[in-house]
PDB file of C-alpha atoms in Angstrom:
ATOM      1  CA  MET A   1      -7.924 -10.269  22.080  1.00 85.00           C
ATOM      2  CA  ASN A   2     -11.943 -11.509  22.731  1.00 89.00           C
ATOM      3  CA  ILE A   3     -10.768 -14.197  24.870  1.00 93.00           C
ATOM      4  CA  ALA A   4      -8.962 -11.452  26.742  1.00 93.00           C
ATOM      5  CA  LEU A   5     -11.690  -8.482  27.516  1.00 94.00           C
ATOM      6  CA  TRP A   6     -14.174 -11.431  28.796  1.00 95.00           C
ATOM      7  CA  ILE A   7     -11.044 -11.632  31.070  1.00 96.00           C
ATOM      8  CA  VAL A   8     -11.541  -8.132  31.734  1.00 96.00           C
ATOM      9  CA  GLN A   9     -14.286  -7.558  31.965  1.00 96.00           C
ATOM     10  CA  GLY A  10     -15.241 -10.378  34.590  1.00 96.00           C
ATOM     11  CA  ILE A  11     -13.383  -8.802  36.398  1.00 96.00           C
ATOM     12  CA  LEU A  12     -14.844  -5.779  36.102  1.00 96.00           C
ATOM     13  CA  GLY A  13     -18.480  -7.718  36.895  1.00 96.00           C
ATOM     14  CA  VAL A  14     -17.355  -8.738  39.670  1.00 96.00           C
ATOM     15  CA  GLY A  15     -15.564  -5.611  41.415  1.00 96.00           C
ATOM     16  CA  PHE A  16     -18.791  -3.311  40.909  1.00 97.00           C
ATOM     17  CA  ILE A  17     -21.610  -6.103  41.465  1.00 97.00           C
ATOM     18  CA  PHE A  18     -19.450  -6.403  45.379  1.00 95.00           C
ATOM     19  CA  SER A  19     -19.500  -3.066  45.359  1.00 95.00           C
ATOM     20  CA  GLY A  20     -22.760  -2.143  43.552  1.00 96.00           C
ATOM     21  CA  TRP A  21     -24.472  -4.918  46.440  1.00 97.00           C
ATOM     22  CA  MET A  22     -22.423  -3.270  49.358  1.00 96.00           C
ATOM     23  CA  LYS A  23     -23.809   0.694  48.651  1.00 95.00           C
ATOM     24  CA  ALA A  24     -27.053  -0.207  47.289  1.00 96.00           C
ATOM     25  CA  PHE A  25     -28.434  -2.309  49.225  1.00 96.00           C
ATOM     26  CA  GLN A  26     -26.051  -2.939  52.567  1.00 95.00           C
ATOM     27  CA  TYR A  27     -25.746   0.620  53.477  1.00 93.00           C
ATOM     28  CA  GLU A  28     -24.514  -0.406  57.709  1.00 93.00           C
ATOM     29  CA  LYS A  29     -21.888  -2.501  56.154  1.00 94.00           C
ATOM     30  CA  ALA A  30     -20.385   0.062  53.345  1.00 94.00           C
ATOM     31  CA  LYS A  31     -20.010   2.403  56.463  1.00 92.00           C
ATOM     32  CA  LYS A  32     -17.828   0.186  58.207  1.00 92.00           C
ATOM     33  CA  SER A  33     -15.967  -1.046  54.865  1.00 90.00           C
ATOM     34  CA  TRP A  34     -15.543   2.425  54.120  1.00 90.00           C
ATOM     35  CA  PRO A  35     -15.279   5.512  55.826  1.00 88.00           C
ATOM     36  CA  TRP A  36     -15.957   8.195  53.082  1.00 91.00           C
ATOM     37  CA  VAL A  37     -19.978   5.907  52.988  1.00 92.00           C
ATOM     38  CA  ASN A  38     -19.919   7.822  56.375  1.00 91.00           C
ATOM     39  CA  GLU A  39     -20.008  11.417  55.544  1.00 89.00           C
ATOM     40  CA  VAL A  40     -21.739  11.823  52.140  1.00 92.00           C
ATOM     41  CA  SER A  41     -25.604  11.448  51.708  1.00 93.00           C
ATOM     42  CA  LYS A  42     -27.349   7.603  52.021  1.00 95.00           C
ATOM     43  CA  GLY A  43     -29.253   8.416  48.708  1.00 95.00           C
ATOM     44  CA  LEU A  44     -26.146   9.507  47.111  1.00 95.00           C
ATOM     45  CA  VAL A  45     -24.191   6.013  48.129  1.00 95.00           C
ATOM     46  CA  PHE A  46     -27.615   4.088  46.528  1.00 97.00           C
ATOM     47  CA  PHE A  47     -27.501   5.651  43.988  1.00 96.00           C
ATOM     48  CA  ILE A  48     -23.617   5.294  43.809  1.00 96.00           C
ATOM     49  CA  GLY A  49     -24.700   1.515  43.702  1.00 96.00           C
ATOM     50  CA  VAL A  50     -27.005   1.021  41.548  1.00 97.00           C
ATOM     51  CA  VAL A  51     -25.576   2.820  38.776  1.00 97.00           C
ATOM     52  CA  GLU A  52     -22.831   0.304  39.036  1.00 97.00           C
ATOM     53  CA  LEU A  53     -24.707  -2.853  39.130  1.00 97.00           C
ATOM     54  CA  LEU A  54     -26.560  -1.479  35.282  1.00 97.00           C
ATOM     55  CA  GLY A  55     -23.018  -0.695  34.639  1.00 96.00           C
ATOM     56  CA  VAL A  56     -22.026  -4.245  35.399  1.00 96.00           C
ATOM     57  CA  LEU A  57     -25.149  -5.484  32.838  1.00 96.00           C
ATOM     58  CA  GLY A  58     -23.816  -3.563  30.244  1.00 96.00           C
ATOM     59  CA  ILE A  59     -20.740  -4.275  29.834  1.00 96.00           C
ATOM     60  CA  ILE A  60     -22.222  -7.830  29.695  1.00 96.00           C
ATOM     61  CA  VAL A  61     -25.194  -8.085  28.042  1.00 95.00           C
ATOM     62  CA  PRO A  62     -25.329  -6.453  25.436  1.00 95.00           C
ATOM     63  CA  GLN A  63     -21.360  -8.434  24.014  1.00 92.00           C
ATOM     64  CA  ALA A  64     -22.983 -12.336  25.146  1.00 93.00           C
ATOM     65  CA  ALA A  65     -26.243 -11.603  23.692  1.00 94.00           C
ATOM     66  CA  ASN A  66     -24.680  -9.724  20.055  1.00 92.00           C
ATOM     67  CA  ILE A  67     -27.949  -7.314  21.475  1.00 92.00           C
ATOM     68  CA  ALA A  68     -26.703  -3.508  20.410  1.00 93.00           C
ATOM     69  CA  PRO A  69     -22.836  -4.782  21.479  1.00 92.00           C
ATOM     70  CA  GLY A  70     -22.665  -1.144  20.809  1.00 93.00           C
ATOM     71  CA  LEU A  71     -23.676  -0.397  24.273  1.00 95.00           C
ATOM     72  CA  THR A  72     -20.814  -2.148  25.853  1.00 95.00           C
ATOM     73  CA  PRO A  73     -18.102   0.042  25.586  1.00 96.00           C
ATOM     74  CA  ILE A  74     -20.374   2.520  26.977  1.00 96.00           C
ATOM     75  CA  ALA A  75     -21.686   1.155  29.498  1.00 97.00           C
ATOM     76  CA  ALA A  76     -17.734   1.037  30.552  1.00 97.00           C
ATOM     77  CA  ILE A  77     -16.816   4.782  29.612  1.00 97.00           C
ATOM     78  CA  GLY A  78     -19.750   4.962  32.247  1.00 96.00           C
ATOM     79  CA  LEU A  79     -17.611   2.717  34.625  1.00 97.00           C
ATOM     80  CA  ALA A  80     -14.515   4.484  34.097  1.00 97.00           C
ATOM     81  CA  VAL A  81     -16.656   8.528  35.069  1.00 97.00           C
ATOM     82  CA  ILE A  82     -17.927   7.287  37.552  1.00 96.00           C
ATOM     83  CA  VAL A  83     -13.983   4.895  38.676  1.00 96.00           C
ATOM     84  CA  LEU A  84     -12.384   8.472  38.375  1.00 96.00           C
ATOM     85  CA  LEU A  85     -15.070  10.086  40.159  1.00 95.00           C
ATOM     86  CA  GLY A  86     -13.859   8.157  43.067  1.00 93.00           C
ATOM     87  CA  ALA A  87     -10.291   8.267  42.493  1.00 94.00           C
ATOM     88  CA  ILE A  88     -10.732  12.419  42.484  1.00 95.00           C
ATOM     89  CA  PHE A  89     -12.770  12.781  46.082  1.00 94.00           C
ATOM     90  CA  HIS A  90     -10.104  10.381  47.216  1.00 92.00           C
ATOM     91  CA  ILE A  91      -7.317  12.574  46.755  1.00 94.00           C
ATOM     92  CA  TRP A  92      -9.332  15.871  47.980  1.00 93.00           C
ATOM     93  CA  ARG A  93      -9.785  13.703  50.675  1.00 90.00           C
ATOM     94  CA  LYS A  94      -6.495  12.892  51.284  1.00 90.00           C
ATOM     95  CA  GLU A  95      -7.253   9.444  51.206  1.00 87.00           C
ATOM     96  CA  TYR A  96      -3.992   8.380  49.006  1.00 89.00           C
ATOM     97  CA  LYS A  97      -4.012   4.091  50.107  1.00 87.00           C
ATOM     98  CA  GLU A  98      -8.041   4.100  48.320  1.00 84.00           C
ATOM     99  CA  ILE A  99      -6.614   5.759  45.045  1.00 92.00           C
ATOM    100  CA  GLY A 100      -5.095   1.952  44.181  1.00 91.00           C
ATOM    101  CA  VAL A 101      -8.321   0.347  43.520  1.00 92.00           C
ATOM    102  CA  ASN A 102      -9.650   2.806  41.219  1.00 94.00           C
ATOM    103  CA  ILE A 103      -7.488   3.571  39.654  1.00 95.00           C
ATOM    104  CA  VAL A 104      -6.965  -0.505  38.019  1.00 95.00           C
ATOM    105  CA  PHE A 105     -10.563  -0.440  38.175  1.00 96.00           C
ATOM    106  CA  LEU A 106      -9.654   1.930  35.709  1.00 96.00           C
ATOM    107  CA  ALA A 107      -7.087   0.712  33.344  1.00 97.00           C
ATOM    108  CA  LEU A 108      -9.340  -2.348  33.426  1.00 97.00           C
ATOM    109  CA  ALA A 109     -13.017  -0.200  31.524  1.00 97.00           C
ATOM    110  CA  VAL A 110     -10.197   1.405  29.632  1.00 96.00           C
ATOM    111  CA  LEU A 111      -9.411  -1.848  28.206  1.00 96.00           C
ATOM    112  CA  VAL A 112     -13.274  -2.857  27.077  1.00 96.00           C
ATOM    113  CA  VAL A 113     -13.707   0.034  25.541  1.00 96.00           C
ATOM    114  CA  ILE A 114     -10.743   0.397  23.707  1.00 95.00           C
ATOM    115  CA  GLY A 115     -10.643  -2.933  22.884  1.00 95.00           C
ATOM    116  CA  ARG A 116     -14.844  -3.338  22.524  1.00 93.00           C
ATOM    117  CA  MET A 117     -15.598   0.004  20.063  1.00 90.00           C
TER     118      MET A 117
END
């Protein structure tokens, strides 16, 4: 089970590094990739990106270093909340095609929460 959880954490890490980095540090590229970015403030997009990047650190480092591994499920809860809020935002904007990614990442984050508690 531990190996499966590490694989899931790795998948989450790669996905959130990609999206978080683009939101936080490649705003113009994010605007071209995601239509919603054009309709919210640059500060909010940056904030979401930074929180996603910090979440990646939280789901990997504590467990890998065996220093406060209880932080890993807490970070996974945080990422799940971000993804859930994103899904609600997409539903509100009637961007139903975008919700699939949210559901997958929500399921993966919940799996990490359950598996690491």
